[in-house]
């Protein structure tokens, strides 16, 4: 089982937790107004109709090897509303398709994902705990998906903080 620790300070994190290099769930952190403000209506209004590139899959288990998804572009507000639906009146593949947005930089091959650049209005609502110095901060990947979506197994080369704002997520670590 992964250890759950409430209200961890920066000092305690750097002294006792980070050096162990083991996963831990940090609870009771102040994450900003995102935890109360982020509803479908608010998200749709906040970033408006700017175009976003999304993954669309006819099945809930997206598989990167078989590429069982397609890329499509939608206005952000339309994407958010569709991602919240179980059955869709408008769709690309099937009426129960699943949606996934992973923010990327302007040039996906060169620019890092940074919620402050790609989604500046929403970024104001998020307080990312400052456990490290600002120059150690690499990126902040903003993700939204349909309920029940499963992503493919992957690895990340950098250390990560996963901030789950709404819903629930099962993470399997190897």
Tab-separated table of C-alpha atoms in Angstrom:
chain	number	residue	atom	x	y	z
A	1	UNK	CA	0.000	0.000	0.000
A	2	UNK	CA	1.112	3.544	-0.730
A	3	UNK	CA	1.564	5.669	2.380
A	4	UNK	CA	-0.927	8.546	2.827
A	5	UNK	CA	0.365	11.620	4.646
A	6	UNK	CA	-1.740	14.639	5.650
A	7	UNK	CA	-0.577	18.262	5.538
A	8	UNK	CA	3.069	17.745	4.596
A	9	UNK	CA	5.195	20.889	4.759
A	10	UNK	CA	7.896	21.709	2.210
A	11	UNK	CA	10.573	21.118	4.822
A	12	UNK	CA	9.227	17.701	5.801
A	13	UNK	CA	8.799	16.706	2.166
A	14	UNK	CA	12.391	17.582	1.277
A	15	UNK	CA	13.869	16.099	4.465
A	16	UNK	CA	11.837	12.913	4.990
A	17	UNK	CA	9.814	12.007	1.905
A	18	UNK	CA	11.604	12.970	-1.304
A	19	UNK	CA	14.952	11.301	-0.408
A	20	UNK	CA	13.186	7.913	-0.080
A	21	UNK	CA	12.193	8.057	-3.781
A	22	UNK	CA	8.970	6.143	-3.105
A	23	UNK	CA	5.391	7.009	-4.104
A	24	UNK	CA	3.282	8.710	-1.450
A	25	UNK	CA	-0.199	10.238	-1.389
A	26	UNK	CA	-0.181	13.721	0.109
A	27	UNK	CA	-3.559	14.733	1.514
A	28	UNK	CA	-4.957	17.938	2.954
A	29	UNK	CA	-2.966	20.229	0.653
A	30	UNK	CA	-4.315	23.628	-0.385
A	31	UNK	CA	-4.792	23.274	-4.160
A	32	UNK	CA	-6.575	26.544	-4.793
A	33	UNK	CA	-10.075	27.361	-5.952
A	34	UNK	CA	-9.990	24.653	-8.637
A	35	UNK	CA	-11.425	22.188	-6.108
A	36	UNK	CA	-14.628	24.196	-5.771
A	37	UNK	CA	-14.879	26.217	-8.994
A	38	UNK	CA	-14.189	23.584	-11.632
A	39	UNK	CA	-17.572	22.461	-12.856
A	40	UNK	CA	-18.484	21.708	-16.460
A	41	UNK	CA	-20.140	25.119	-16.773
A	42	UNK	CA	-17.184	26.988	-15.289
A	43	UNK	CA	-14.544	25.133	-17.340
A	44	UNK	CA	-16.534	25.686	-20.535
A	45	UNK	CA	-16.834	29.400	-19.882
A	46	UNK	CA	-13.324	29.977	-18.477
A	47	UNK	CA	-11.309	28.956	-21.525
A	48	UNK	CA	-14.068	29.423	-24.072
A	49	UNK	CA	-13.980	28.156	-27.635
A	50	UNK	CA	-10.254	27.913	-28.252
A	51	UNK	CA	-9.418	24.828	-30.290
A	52	UNK	CA	-7.885	21.800	-28.583
A	53	UNK	CA	-6.577	18.560	-30.053
A	54	UNK	CA	-8.038	15.542	-28.300
A	55	UNK	CA	-7.931	11.743	-28.385
A	56	UNK	CA	-11.249	10.055	-29.189
A	57	UNK	CA	-11.765	6.322	-28.639
A	58	UNK	CA	-14.712	4.027	-29.215
A	59	UNK	CA	-13.618	1.951	-26.200
A	60	UNK	CA	-12.655	3.007	-22.666
A	61	UNK	CA	-9.187	1.377	-22.814
A	62	UNK	CA	-6.993	3.558	-25.026
A	63	UNK	CA	-4.043	1.589	-26.371
A	64	UNK	CA	-1.028	3.437	-27.719
A	65	UNK	CA	0.395	0.338	-29.465
A	66	UNK	CA	-2.711	-0.517	-31.474
A	67	UNK	CA	-3.665	3.177	-31.794
A	68	UNK	CA	-7.324	2.456	-31.111
A	69	UNK	CA	-8.103	6.165	-31.007
A	70	UNK	CA	-8.193	9.075	-33.412
A	71	UNK	CA	-7.125	12.678	-32.996
A	72	UNK	CA	-9.782	15.319	-33.447
A	73	UNK	CA	-10.031	19.040	-32.831
A	74	UNK	CA	-12.876	20.656	-30.915
A	75	UNK	CA	-13.508	23.990	-29.255
A	76	UNK	CA	-12.541	23.596	-25.582
A	77	UNK	CA	-16.054	24.363	-24.319
A	78	UNK	CA	-17.575	21.701	-26.603
A	79	UNK	CA	-14.901	19.171	-25.573
A	80	UNK	CA	-15.548	19.726	-21.838
A	81	UNK	CA	-19.293	19.207	-22.272
A	82	UNK	CA	-18.797	16.072	-24.363
A	83	UNK	CA	-16.253	14.632	-21.924
A	84	UNK	CA	-18.856	14.986	-19.148
A	85	UNK	CA	-21.517	13.076	-21.120
A	86	UNK	CA	-22.048	9.310	-21.075
A	87	UNK	CA	-24.002	9.200	-24.345
A	88	UNK	CA	-23.456	11.787	-27.048
A	89	UNK	CA	-25.917	13.337	-29.479
A	90	UNK	CA	-22.966	14.542	-31.557
A	91	UNK	CA	-19.928	12.280	-31.906
A	92	UNK	CA	-17.054	11.189	-34.144
A	93	UNK	CA	-17.077	7.378	-33.771
A	94	UNK	CA	-19.836	6.121	-31.485
A	95	UNK	CA	-22.445	7.617	-29.183
A	96	UNK	CA	-20.544	6.335	-26.127
A	97	UNK	CA	-17.022	7.308	-27.249
A	98	UNK	CA	-14.457	8.524	-24.700
A	99	UNK	CA	-12.442	11.759	-24.820
A	100	UNK	CA	-8.998	12.642	-23.525
A	101	UNK	CA	-7.122	15.931	-23.558
A	102	UNK	CA	-3.437	16.107	-22.683
A	103	UNK	CA	-2.192	19.656	-22.997
A	104	UNK	CA	0.892	20.241	-25.132
A	105	UNK	CA	2.905	23.317	-26.036
A	106	UNK	CA	2.338	25.370	-29.211
A	107	UNK	CA	4.810	23.106	-31.006
A	108	UNK	CA	4.246	19.693	-29.430
A	109	UNK	CA	7.740	18.516	-30.389
A	110	UNK	CA	9.577	21.530	-28.960
A	111	UNK	CA	7.467	23.299	-26.330
A	112	UNK	CA	6.720	21.879	-22.894
A	113	UNK	CA	3.205	21.553	-21.566
A	114	UNK	CA	2.487	24.384	-19.140
A	115	UNK	CA	-1.015	25.065	-17.866
A	116	UNK	CA	0.012	28.702	-17.315
A	117	UNK	CA	0.564	29.138	-21.064
A	118	UNK	CA	-2.005	26.798	-22.604
A	119	UNK	CA	-4.840	27.462	-20.096
A	120	UNK	CA	-4.006	30.727	-18.295
A	121	UNK	CA	-7.480	31.352	-16.841
A	122	UNK	CA	-7.638	27.872	-15.297
A	123	UNK	CA	-4.029	28.113	-14.101
A	124	UNK	CA	-5.066	30.994	-11.836
A	125	UNK	CA	-7.347	28.560	-9.983
A	126	UNK	CA	-4.607	25.997	-9.263
A	127	UNK	CA	-2.081	26.246	-6.468
A	128	UNK	CA	0.760	23.836	-7.197
A	129	UNK	CA	2.511	23.059	-3.904
A	130	UNK	CA	5.948	24.664	-3.900
A	131	UNK	CA	8.053	21.759	-2.685
A	132	UNK	CA	10.914	22.615	-5.042
A	133	UNK	CA	12.654	25.745	-6.275
A	134	UNK	CA	11.024	27.417	-9.295
A	135	UNK	CA	13.981	26.581	-11.580
A	136	UNK	CA	13.462	22.863	-10.835
A	137	UNK	CA	9.883	23.031	-12.152
A	138	UNK	CA	9.788	21.470	-15.610
A	139	UNK	CA	6.197	21.335	-16.822
A	140	UNK	CA	2.559	21.191	-15.773
A	141	UNK	CA	0.468	18.902	-17.941
A	142	UNK	CA	-3.259	19.669	-17.809
A	143	UNK	CA	-5.472	16.655	-18.524
A	144	UNK	CA	-9.212	16.080	-18.752
A	145	UNK	CA	-10.910	12.837	-19.708
A	146	UNK	CA	-14.265	11.154	-19.864
A	147	UNK	CA	-15.201	9.108	-16.807
A	148	UNK	CA	-13.980	5.518	-16.969
A	149	UNK	CA	-11.171	6.172	-19.450
A	150	UNK	CA	-8.032	4.038	-19.109
A	151	UNK	CA	-4.748	5.199	-20.604
A	152	UNK	CA	-1.971	3.016	-21.874
A	153	UNK	CA	0.991	2.024	-19.734
A	154	UNK	CA	3.756	4.594	-20.044
A	155	UNK	CA	6.668	6.036	-18.153
A	156	UNK	CA	7.679	9.551	-17.238
A	157	UNK	CA	11.332	10.531	-17.144
A	158	UNK	CA	10.866	13.376	-14.640
A	159	UNK	CA	9.606	13.210	-11.059
A	160	UNK	CA	5.872	13.867	-10.889
A	161	UNK	CA	3.143	15.313	-8.745
A	162	UNK	CA	-0.305	14.159	-9.814
A	163	UNK	CA	-2.980	16.576	-8.662
A	164	UNK	CA	-6.444	15.053	-9.015
A	165	UNK	CA	-8.941	17.916	-8.882
A	166	UNK	CA	-12.238	16.075	-9.412
A	167	UNK	CA	-13.289	12.514	-9.996
A	168	UNK	CA	-11.117	9.584	-9.067
A	169	UNK	CA	-8.108	7.948	-10.609
A	170	UNK	CA	-6.497	4.569	-10.189
A	171	UNK	CA	-2.745	4.674	-10.693
A	172	UNK	CA	-0.705	1.494	-11.074
A	173	UNK	CA	3.024	1.952	-10.540
A	174	UNK	CA	5.697	-0.554	-11.584
